[in-house]
Tab-separated table of C-alpha atoms and ligand atoms in Angstrom:
chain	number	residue	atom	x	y	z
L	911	UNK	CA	13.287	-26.202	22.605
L	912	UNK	CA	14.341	-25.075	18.572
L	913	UNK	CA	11.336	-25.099	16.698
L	914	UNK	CA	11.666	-25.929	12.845
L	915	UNK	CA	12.155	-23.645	10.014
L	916	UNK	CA	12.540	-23.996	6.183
L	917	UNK	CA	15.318	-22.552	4.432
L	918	UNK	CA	15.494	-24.024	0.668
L	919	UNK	CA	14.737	-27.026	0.488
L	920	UNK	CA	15.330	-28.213	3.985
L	921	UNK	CA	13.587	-28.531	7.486
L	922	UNK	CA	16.217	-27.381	10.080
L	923	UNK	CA	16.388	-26.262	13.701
L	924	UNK	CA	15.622	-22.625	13.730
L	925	UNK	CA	19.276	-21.667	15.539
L	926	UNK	CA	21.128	-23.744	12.174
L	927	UNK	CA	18.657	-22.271	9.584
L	928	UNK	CA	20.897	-19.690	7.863
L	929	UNK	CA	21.535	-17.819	4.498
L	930	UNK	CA	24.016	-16.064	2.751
L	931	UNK	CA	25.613	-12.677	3.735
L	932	UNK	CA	24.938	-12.087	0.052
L	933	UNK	CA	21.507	-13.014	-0.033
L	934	UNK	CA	19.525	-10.026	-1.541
L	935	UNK	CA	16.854	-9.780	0.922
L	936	UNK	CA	20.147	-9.340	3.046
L	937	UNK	CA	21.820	-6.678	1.068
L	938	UNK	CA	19.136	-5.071	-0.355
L	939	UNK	CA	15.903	-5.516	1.237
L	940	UNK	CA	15.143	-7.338	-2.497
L	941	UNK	CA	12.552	-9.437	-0.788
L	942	UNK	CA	8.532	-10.056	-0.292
L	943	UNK	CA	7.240	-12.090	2.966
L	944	UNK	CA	3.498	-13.201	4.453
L	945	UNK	CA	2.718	-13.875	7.917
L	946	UNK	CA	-0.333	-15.912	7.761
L	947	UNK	CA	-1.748	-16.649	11.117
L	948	UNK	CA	-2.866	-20.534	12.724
L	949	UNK	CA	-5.686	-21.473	15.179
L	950	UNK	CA	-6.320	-24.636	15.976
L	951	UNK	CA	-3.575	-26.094	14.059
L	952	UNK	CA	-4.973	-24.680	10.786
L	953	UNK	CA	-4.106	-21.757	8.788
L	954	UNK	CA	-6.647	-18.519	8.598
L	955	UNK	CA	-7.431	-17.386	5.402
L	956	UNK	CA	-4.340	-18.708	4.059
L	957	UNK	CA	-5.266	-18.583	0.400
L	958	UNK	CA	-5.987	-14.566	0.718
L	959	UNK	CA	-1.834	-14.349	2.235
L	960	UNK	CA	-0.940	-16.540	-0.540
L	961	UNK	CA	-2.979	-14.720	-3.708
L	962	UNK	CA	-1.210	-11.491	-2.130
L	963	UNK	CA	2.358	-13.353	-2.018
L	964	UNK	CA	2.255	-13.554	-5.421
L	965	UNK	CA	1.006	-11.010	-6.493
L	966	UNK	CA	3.981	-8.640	-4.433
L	967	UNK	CA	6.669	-11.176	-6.335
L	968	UNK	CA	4.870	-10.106	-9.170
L	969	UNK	CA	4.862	-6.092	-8.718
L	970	UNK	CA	9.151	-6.996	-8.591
L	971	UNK	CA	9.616	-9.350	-11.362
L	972	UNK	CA	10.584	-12.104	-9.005
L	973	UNK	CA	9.305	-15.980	-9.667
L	974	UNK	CA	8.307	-18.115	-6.457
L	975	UNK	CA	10.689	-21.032	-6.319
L	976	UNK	CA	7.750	-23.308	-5.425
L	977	UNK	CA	4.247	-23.277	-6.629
L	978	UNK	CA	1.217	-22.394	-4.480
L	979	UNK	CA	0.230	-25.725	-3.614
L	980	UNK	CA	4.035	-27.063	-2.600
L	981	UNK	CA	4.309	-23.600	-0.551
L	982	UNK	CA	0.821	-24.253	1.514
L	983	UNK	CA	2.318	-28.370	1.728
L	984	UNK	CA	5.533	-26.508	3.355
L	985	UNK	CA	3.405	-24.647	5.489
L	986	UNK	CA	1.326	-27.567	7.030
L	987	UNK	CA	4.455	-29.550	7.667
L	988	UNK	CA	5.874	-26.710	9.604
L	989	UNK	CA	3.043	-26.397	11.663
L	990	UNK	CA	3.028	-30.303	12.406
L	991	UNK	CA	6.660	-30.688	12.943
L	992	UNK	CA	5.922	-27.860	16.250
L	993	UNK	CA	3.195	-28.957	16.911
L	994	UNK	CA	1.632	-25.362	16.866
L	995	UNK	CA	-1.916	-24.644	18.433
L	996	UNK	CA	-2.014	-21.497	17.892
L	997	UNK	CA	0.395	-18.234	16.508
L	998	UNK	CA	2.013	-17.298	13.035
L	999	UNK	CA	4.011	-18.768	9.845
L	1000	UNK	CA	6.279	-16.498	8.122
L	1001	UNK	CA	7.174	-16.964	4.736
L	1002	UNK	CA	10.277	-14.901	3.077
L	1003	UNK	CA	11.354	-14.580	-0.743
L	1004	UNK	CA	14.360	-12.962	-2.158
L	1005	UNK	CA	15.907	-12.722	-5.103
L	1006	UNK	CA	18.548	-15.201	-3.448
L	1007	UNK	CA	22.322	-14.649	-3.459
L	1008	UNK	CA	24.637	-13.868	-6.442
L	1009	UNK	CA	28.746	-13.613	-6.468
L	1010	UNK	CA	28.669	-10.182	-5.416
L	1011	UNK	CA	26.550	-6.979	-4.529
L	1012	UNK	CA	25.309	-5.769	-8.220
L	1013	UNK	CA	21.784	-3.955	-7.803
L	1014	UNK	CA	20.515	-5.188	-10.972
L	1015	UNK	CA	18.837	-8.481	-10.640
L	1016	UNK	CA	21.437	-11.223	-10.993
L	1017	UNK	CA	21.298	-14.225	-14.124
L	1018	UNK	CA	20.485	-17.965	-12.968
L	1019	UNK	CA	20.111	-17.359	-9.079
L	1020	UNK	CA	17.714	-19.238	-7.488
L	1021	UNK	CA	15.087	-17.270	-5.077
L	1022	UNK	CA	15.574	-17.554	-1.335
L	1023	UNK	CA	12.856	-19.341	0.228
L	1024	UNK	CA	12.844	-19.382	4.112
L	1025	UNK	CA	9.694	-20.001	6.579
L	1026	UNK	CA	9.786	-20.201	9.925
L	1027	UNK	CA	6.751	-20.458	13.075
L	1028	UNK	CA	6.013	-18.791	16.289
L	1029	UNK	CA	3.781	-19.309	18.886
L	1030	UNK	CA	0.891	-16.394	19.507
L	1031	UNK	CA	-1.989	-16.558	21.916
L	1032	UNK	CA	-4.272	-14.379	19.568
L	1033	UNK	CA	-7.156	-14.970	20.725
L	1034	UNK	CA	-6.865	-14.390	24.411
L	1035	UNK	CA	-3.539	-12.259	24.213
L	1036	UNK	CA	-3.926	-9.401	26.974
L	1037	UNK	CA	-4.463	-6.325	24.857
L	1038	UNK	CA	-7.328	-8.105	22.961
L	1039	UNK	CA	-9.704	-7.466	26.403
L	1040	UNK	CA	-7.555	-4.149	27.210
L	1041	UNK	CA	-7.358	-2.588	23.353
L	1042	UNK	CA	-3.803	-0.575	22.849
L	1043	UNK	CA	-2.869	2.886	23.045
L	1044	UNK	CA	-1.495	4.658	19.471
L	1045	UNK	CA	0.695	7.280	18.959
L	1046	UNK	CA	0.755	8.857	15.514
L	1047	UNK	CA	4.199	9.017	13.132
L	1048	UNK	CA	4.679	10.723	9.662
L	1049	UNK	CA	4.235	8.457	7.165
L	1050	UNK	CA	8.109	8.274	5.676
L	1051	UNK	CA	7.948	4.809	3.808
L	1052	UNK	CA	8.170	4.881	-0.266
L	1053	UNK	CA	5.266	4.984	-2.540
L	1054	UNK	CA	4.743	0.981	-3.418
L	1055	UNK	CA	3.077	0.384	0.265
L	1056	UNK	CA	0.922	-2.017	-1.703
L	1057	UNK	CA	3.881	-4.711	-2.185
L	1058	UNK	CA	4.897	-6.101	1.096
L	1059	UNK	CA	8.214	-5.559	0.888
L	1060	UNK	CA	10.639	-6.897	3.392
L	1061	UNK	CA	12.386	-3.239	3.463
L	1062	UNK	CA	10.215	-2.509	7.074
L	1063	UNK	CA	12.647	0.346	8.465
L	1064	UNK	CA	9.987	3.011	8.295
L	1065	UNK	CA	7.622	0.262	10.613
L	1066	UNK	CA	10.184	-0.508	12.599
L	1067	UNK	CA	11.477	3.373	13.506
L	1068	UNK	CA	7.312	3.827	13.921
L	1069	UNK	CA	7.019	0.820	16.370
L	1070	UNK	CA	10.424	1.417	18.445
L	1071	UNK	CA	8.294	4.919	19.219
L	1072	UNK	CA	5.012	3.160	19.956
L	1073	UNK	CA	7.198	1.236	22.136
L	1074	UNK	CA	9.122	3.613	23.849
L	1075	UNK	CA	5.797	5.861	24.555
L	1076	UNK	CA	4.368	2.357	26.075
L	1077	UNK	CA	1.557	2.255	23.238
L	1078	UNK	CA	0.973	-0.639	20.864
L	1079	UNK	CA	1.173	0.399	17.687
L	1080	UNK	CA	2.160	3.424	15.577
L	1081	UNK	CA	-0.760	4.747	12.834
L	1082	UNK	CA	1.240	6.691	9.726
L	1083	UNK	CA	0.228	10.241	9.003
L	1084	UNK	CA	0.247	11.457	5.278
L	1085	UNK	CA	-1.691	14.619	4.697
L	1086	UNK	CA	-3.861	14.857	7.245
L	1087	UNK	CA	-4.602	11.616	7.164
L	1088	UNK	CA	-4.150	7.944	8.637
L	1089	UNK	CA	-2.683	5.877	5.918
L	1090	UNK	CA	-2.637	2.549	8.323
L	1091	UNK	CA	-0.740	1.220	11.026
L	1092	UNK	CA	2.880	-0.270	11.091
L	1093	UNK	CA	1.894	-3.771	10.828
L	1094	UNK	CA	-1.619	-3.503	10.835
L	1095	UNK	CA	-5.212	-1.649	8.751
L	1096	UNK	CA	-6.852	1.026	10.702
L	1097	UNK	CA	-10.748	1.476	11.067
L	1098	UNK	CA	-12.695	3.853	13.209
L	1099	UNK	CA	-16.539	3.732	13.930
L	1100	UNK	CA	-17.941	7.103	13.006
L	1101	UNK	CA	-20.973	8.510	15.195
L	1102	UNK	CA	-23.322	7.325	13.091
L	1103	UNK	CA	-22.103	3.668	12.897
L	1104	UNK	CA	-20.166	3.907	9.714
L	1105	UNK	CA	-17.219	1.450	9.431
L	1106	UNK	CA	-14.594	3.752	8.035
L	1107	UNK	CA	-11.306	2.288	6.866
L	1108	UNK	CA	-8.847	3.578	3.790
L	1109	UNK	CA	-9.547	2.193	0.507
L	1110	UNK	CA	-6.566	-0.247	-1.267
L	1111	UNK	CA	-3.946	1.887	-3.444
L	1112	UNK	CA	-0.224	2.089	-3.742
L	1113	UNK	CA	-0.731	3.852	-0.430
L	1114	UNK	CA	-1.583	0.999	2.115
L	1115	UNK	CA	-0.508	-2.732	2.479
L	1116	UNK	CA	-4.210	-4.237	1.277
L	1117	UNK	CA	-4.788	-6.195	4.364
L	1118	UNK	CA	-5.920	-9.610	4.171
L	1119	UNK	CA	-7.929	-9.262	7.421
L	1120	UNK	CA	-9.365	-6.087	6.589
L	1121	UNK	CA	-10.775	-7.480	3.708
L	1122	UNK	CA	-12.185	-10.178	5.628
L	1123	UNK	CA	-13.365	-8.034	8.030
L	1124	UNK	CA	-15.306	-5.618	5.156
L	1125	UNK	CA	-17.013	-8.802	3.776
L	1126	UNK	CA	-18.021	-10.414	7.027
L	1127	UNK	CA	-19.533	-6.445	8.356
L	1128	UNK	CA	-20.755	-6.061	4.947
L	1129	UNK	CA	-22.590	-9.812	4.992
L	1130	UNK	CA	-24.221	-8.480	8.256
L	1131	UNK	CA	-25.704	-5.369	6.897
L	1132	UNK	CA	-22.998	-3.057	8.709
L	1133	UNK	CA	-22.427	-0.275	6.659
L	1134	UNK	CA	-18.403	0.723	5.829
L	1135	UNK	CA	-16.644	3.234	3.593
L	1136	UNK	CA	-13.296	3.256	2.240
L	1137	UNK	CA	-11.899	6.281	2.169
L	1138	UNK	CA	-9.328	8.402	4.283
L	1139	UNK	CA	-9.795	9.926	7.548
L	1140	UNK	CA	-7.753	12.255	9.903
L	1141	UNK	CA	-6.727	11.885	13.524
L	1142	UNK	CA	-9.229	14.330	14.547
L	1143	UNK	CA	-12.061	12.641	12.917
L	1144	UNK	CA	-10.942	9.127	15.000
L	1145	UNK	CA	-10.598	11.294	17.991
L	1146	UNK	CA	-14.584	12.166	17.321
L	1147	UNK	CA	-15.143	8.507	16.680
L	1148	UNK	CA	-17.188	6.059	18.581
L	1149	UNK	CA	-14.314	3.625	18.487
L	1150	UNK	CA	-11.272	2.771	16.157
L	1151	UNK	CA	-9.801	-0.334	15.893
L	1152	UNK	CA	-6.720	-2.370	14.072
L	1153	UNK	CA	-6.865	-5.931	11.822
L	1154	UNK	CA	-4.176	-8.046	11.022
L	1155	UNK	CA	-3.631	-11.609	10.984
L	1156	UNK	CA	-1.311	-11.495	13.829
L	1157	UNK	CA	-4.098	-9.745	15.956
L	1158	UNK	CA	-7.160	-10.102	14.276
L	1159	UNK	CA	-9.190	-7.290	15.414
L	1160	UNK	CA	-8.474	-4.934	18.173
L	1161	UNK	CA	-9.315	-1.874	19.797
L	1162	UNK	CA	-7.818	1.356	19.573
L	1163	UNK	CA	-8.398	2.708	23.213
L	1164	UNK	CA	-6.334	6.381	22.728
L	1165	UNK	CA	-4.390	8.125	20.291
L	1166	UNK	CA	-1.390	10.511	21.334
L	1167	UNK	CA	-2.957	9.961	24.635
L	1168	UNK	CA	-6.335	11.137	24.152
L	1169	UNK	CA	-8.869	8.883	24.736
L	1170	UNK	CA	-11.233	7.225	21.949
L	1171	UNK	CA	-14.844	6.785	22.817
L	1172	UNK	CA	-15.139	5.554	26.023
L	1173	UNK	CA	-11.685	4.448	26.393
L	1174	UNK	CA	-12.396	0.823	26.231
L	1175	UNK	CA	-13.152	-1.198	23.433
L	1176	UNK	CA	-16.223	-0.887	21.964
L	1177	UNK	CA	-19.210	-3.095	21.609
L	1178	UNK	CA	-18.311	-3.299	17.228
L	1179	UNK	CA	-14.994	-3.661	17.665
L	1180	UNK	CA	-15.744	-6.717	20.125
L	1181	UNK	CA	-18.621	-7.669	17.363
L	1182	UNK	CA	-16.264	-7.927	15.193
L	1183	UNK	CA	-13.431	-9.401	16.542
L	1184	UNK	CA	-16.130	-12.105	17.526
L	1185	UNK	CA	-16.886	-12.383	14.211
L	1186	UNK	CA	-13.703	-12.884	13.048
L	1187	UNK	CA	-12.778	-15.553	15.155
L	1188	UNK	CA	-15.563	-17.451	14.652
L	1189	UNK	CA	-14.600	-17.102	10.634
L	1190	UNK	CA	-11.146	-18.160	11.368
L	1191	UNK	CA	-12.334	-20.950	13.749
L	1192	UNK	CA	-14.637	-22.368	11.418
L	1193	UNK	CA	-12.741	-21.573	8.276
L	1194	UNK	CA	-9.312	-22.480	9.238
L	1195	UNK	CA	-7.422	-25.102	6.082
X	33	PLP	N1	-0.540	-2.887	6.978
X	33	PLP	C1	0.767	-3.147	7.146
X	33	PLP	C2	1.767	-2.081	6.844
X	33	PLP	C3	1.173	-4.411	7.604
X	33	PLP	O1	2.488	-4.663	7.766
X	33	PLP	C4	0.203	-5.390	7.887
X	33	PLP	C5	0.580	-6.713	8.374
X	33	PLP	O2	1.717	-7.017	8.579
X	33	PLP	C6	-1.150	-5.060	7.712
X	33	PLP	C7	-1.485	-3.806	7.233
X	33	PLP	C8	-2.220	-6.061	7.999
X	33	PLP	O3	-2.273	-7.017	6.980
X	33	PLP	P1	-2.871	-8.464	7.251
X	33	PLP	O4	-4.272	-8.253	7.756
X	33	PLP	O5	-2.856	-9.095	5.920
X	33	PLP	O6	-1.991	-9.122	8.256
């Protein structure tokens, strides 16, 4: 059955909802989007998506076309119109379509505002018990990683090869070292039981579950540090491990095809994803 989306205004059937050829985010990639993710019916750590939504229309001089609260209102009806359990809402922004195909931003257009639902098993999904395989990728995206631009064809080349070598995600080499995944923050566990993860710069995408994830290791006394590391120091690891809201936390089993720790995931990373479900169980709005 058509689920619901949003598209301006409107609740449709996702196979009418449509925009213009000349929308922006069309043309020009001149877009931001979240993906927060639901359990239980309720959105996880939705305010954290949202703060970071507008903060990336921000970083491109582009104004929401709805406030905050009339966005997470848009949200919850989604959800309750498909009656989703459990899985993902995606939100869109662009800087909506003018007459033509000028690169400057256009006078009196009105945003593009689209959001539409899918349906995720996150918590049981297959490779949470398994973990995933990685295979490594230059990093080739631009410099701003820290808006969340809808311009993904660096993520997508990087995934299409995770894919095709049967792995599950792709982590982005810049000198030496692992900026973060295509869609998702990467961690290792160092020998001596440090939590290691890249700090937030123009370099990464600041996750929103990685910085849940810090706080809720840090609130347990776990120690972490944010800074880079290479591919060799993850192959030395105890374990590695991935967070984002569409998988919460999960292992990181091999990388190129060499094996990580004992090649299954380890007792933190299952800590921790335990730990963040609970959160997003009991936190859930
Ligand atoms: N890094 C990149 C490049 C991403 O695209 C994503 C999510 O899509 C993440 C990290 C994880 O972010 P979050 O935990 O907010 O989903």
């Amino acid at each position: 059955m058509d689920s619901i989306a949003y598209v301006n205004g409107s609740f449709v059937p996702l196979s009418e909802a449509k925009v213009s050829i000349l929308d922006r985010g069309f043309l020009f990639a001149d877009g931001i989007y979240e993906v927060s993710a639901v359990l239980g019916g309720k959105l996880v750590d939705n305010a954290s998506h949202l703060a970071r939504l507008e903060r990336s229309v921000g970083e491109i001089q582009l104004k929401l076309p709805e406030s905050i609260e009339r966005i997470v209102e848009i949200q919850k009806e989604l959800i309750a119109r498909n009656k989703l359990d459990s899985g993902l809402v995606y939100i869109e922004v662009t800087r909506g379509a003018d007459k033509g195909r000028d690169f400057a931003f256009p006078k009196g257009v009105t945003p593009t505002m689209i959001m539409f639902t899918s349906v995720k098993d996150i918590v049981n999904s297959a490779s949470a018990k398994t973990g995933i395989p990685v295979i490594t990728v230059p990093d080739i995206r631009w410099t701003r990683r820290d808006i969340k631009s809808v311009a993904l064809l660096a993520q997508v080349l990087a995934k299409q090869a995770a894919a095709e070598a049967g792995a599950g995600e792709a982590w982005m080499i810049e000198d030496g070292k692992v900026t973060e995944g295509g869609s998702s923050s990467a961690f290792i566990l160092t020998q001596d039981d440090v939590i290691v993860t890249r700090q937030n710069g123009s370099e990464i995408l600041p996750g929103c579950t990685r910085k849940a994830v810090i706080k809720l290791a840090e609130e347990r006394q776990l120690r972490v540090e944010e800074r880079p590391f290479s591919i060799d120091e993850a192959l030395k690891a105890k374990e590695a491990f991935i967070t984002s809201a569409s998988s919460f936390v999960q292992a990181v089993i091999s990388i190129d095809g060499k094996q990580v720790g004992s090649g299954k995931p380890g007792p933190m990373t299952n800590r921790l994803r335990e730990i963040y479900v609970d959160f997003a169980r009991t936190t859930g709005t």
